[in-house]
Amino acid sequence: MTEKEKMLKQMLHDADDLKSYQMIWLGQRIFVMTTASSAHLKSFLHCDEIVRGKLHQ
C-alpha cells in the first residue's frame, strides 16, 4: 500500500468517525429538546389544571 493510499484510508476512517460522533450528538440534542419540551408541557398543563380548579370553586 502506498503512502497516498494509507493517507486516503485514514481520511475515510476519520470521516466515518466524525459522522458517528455527529449522529450521537444529534441524537443527544433531540433527546434533550424532547425531554425539555415534555417537561415544559407537563408544567404548563399542571398550571392550567390549577387555574381551572380555582376558577370553578
mmCIF file of C-alpha atoms in Angstrom:
data_model
loop_
_atom_site.group_PDB
_atom_site.id
_atom_site.type_symbol
_atom_site.label_atom_id
_atom_site.label_comp_id
_atom_site.label_asym_id
_atom_site.label_seq_id
_atom_site.Cartn_x
_atom_site.Cartn_y
_atom_site.Cartn_z
ATOM 1 C CA MET A 1 0.000 0.000 0.000
ATOM 2 C CA THR A 2 1.432 3.341 -0.991
ATOM 3 C CA GLU A 3 1.665 6.316 1.322
ATOM 4 C CA LYS A 4 -1.100 8.067 -0.624
ATOM 5 C CA GLU A 5 -3.403 5.047 -0.230
ATOM 6 C CA LYS A 6 -2.679 4.899 3.509
ATOM 7 C CA MET A 7 -3.476 8.593 3.840
ATOM 8 C CA LEU A 8 -6.725 8.204 1.894
ATOM 9 C CA LYS A 9 -7.734 5.204 4.009
ATOM 10 C CA GLN A 10 -7.052 7.191 7.192
ATOM 11 C CA MET A 11 -9.072 10.145 5.875
ATOM 12 C CA LEU A 12 -12.033 7.872 5.134
ATOM 13 C CA HIS A 13 -11.742 6.312 8.588
ATOM 14 C CA ASP A 14 -11.651 9.771 10.203
ATOM 15 C CA ALA A 15 -14.683 10.869 8.170
ATOM 16 C CA ASP A 16 -16.625 7.806 9.341
ATOM 17 C CA ASP A 17 -15.690 8.576 12.953
ATOM 18 C CA LEU A 18 -16.820 12.179 12.562
ATOM 19 C CA LYS A 19 -20.109 11.054 11.050
ATOM 20 C CA SER A 20 -20.665 8.700 14.005
ATOM 21 C CA TYR A 21 -19.926 11.461 16.510
ATOM 22 C CA GLN A 22 -22.277 13.831 14.697
ATOM 23 C CA MET A 23 -25.077 11.262 14.797
ATOM 24 C CA ILE A 24 -24.505 10.674 18.521
ATOM 25 C CA TRP A 25 -24.519 14.438 19.151
ATOM 26 C CA LEU A 26 -27.696 14.872 17.089
ATOM 27 C CA GLY A 27 -29.398 12.055 18.981
ATOM 28 C CA GLN A 28 -28.448 13.627 22.290
ATOM 29 C CA ARG A 29 -29.738 17.043 21.210
ATOM 30 C CA ILE A 30 -33.064 15.574 20.060
ATOM 31 C CA PHE A 31 -33.394 13.720 23.379
ATOM 32 C CA VAL A 32 -32.643 16.874 25.377
ATOM 33 C CA MET A 33 -35.022 19.037 23.330
ATOM 34 C CA THR A 34 -37.793 16.429 23.532
ATOM 35 C CA THR A 35 -37.316 15.929 27.253
ATOM 36 C CA ALA A 36 -37.269 19.682 27.905
ATOM 37 C CA SER A 37 -40.369 20.221 25.760
ATOM 38 C CA SER A 38 -42.166 17.400 27.533
ATOM 39 C CA ALA A 39 -41.298 18.808 30.954
ATOM 40 C CA HIS A 40 -42.417 22.283 29.869
ATOM 41 C CA LEU A 41 -45.684 20.904 28.510
ATOM 42 C CA LYS A 42 -46.364 18.958 31.708
ATOM 43 C CA SER A 43 -45.661 22.075 33.765
ATOM 44 C CA PHE A 44 -47.964 24.151 31.557
ATOM 45 C CA LEU A 45 -50.766 21.578 31.778
ATOM 46 C CA HIS A 46 -50.361 21.370 35.544
ATOM 47 C CA CYS A 47 -50.653 25.170 35.852
ATOM 48 C CA ASP A 48 -53.724 25.086 33.612
ATOM 49 C CA GLU A 49 -55.336 22.471 35.862
ATOM 50 C CA ILE A 50 -54.612 24.584 38.942
ATOM 51 C CA VAL A 51 -56.123 27.703 37.354
ATOM 52 C CA ARG A 52 -59.218 25.858 36.161
ATOM 53 C CA GLY A 53 -59.630 24.276 39.577
ATOM 54 C CA LYS A 54 -59.518 27.672 41.315
ATOM 55 C CA LEU A 55 -61.922 29.299 38.852
ATOM 56 C CA HIS A 56 -64.539 26.551 39.257
ATOM 57 C CA GLN A 57 -64.543 26.571 43.064
#
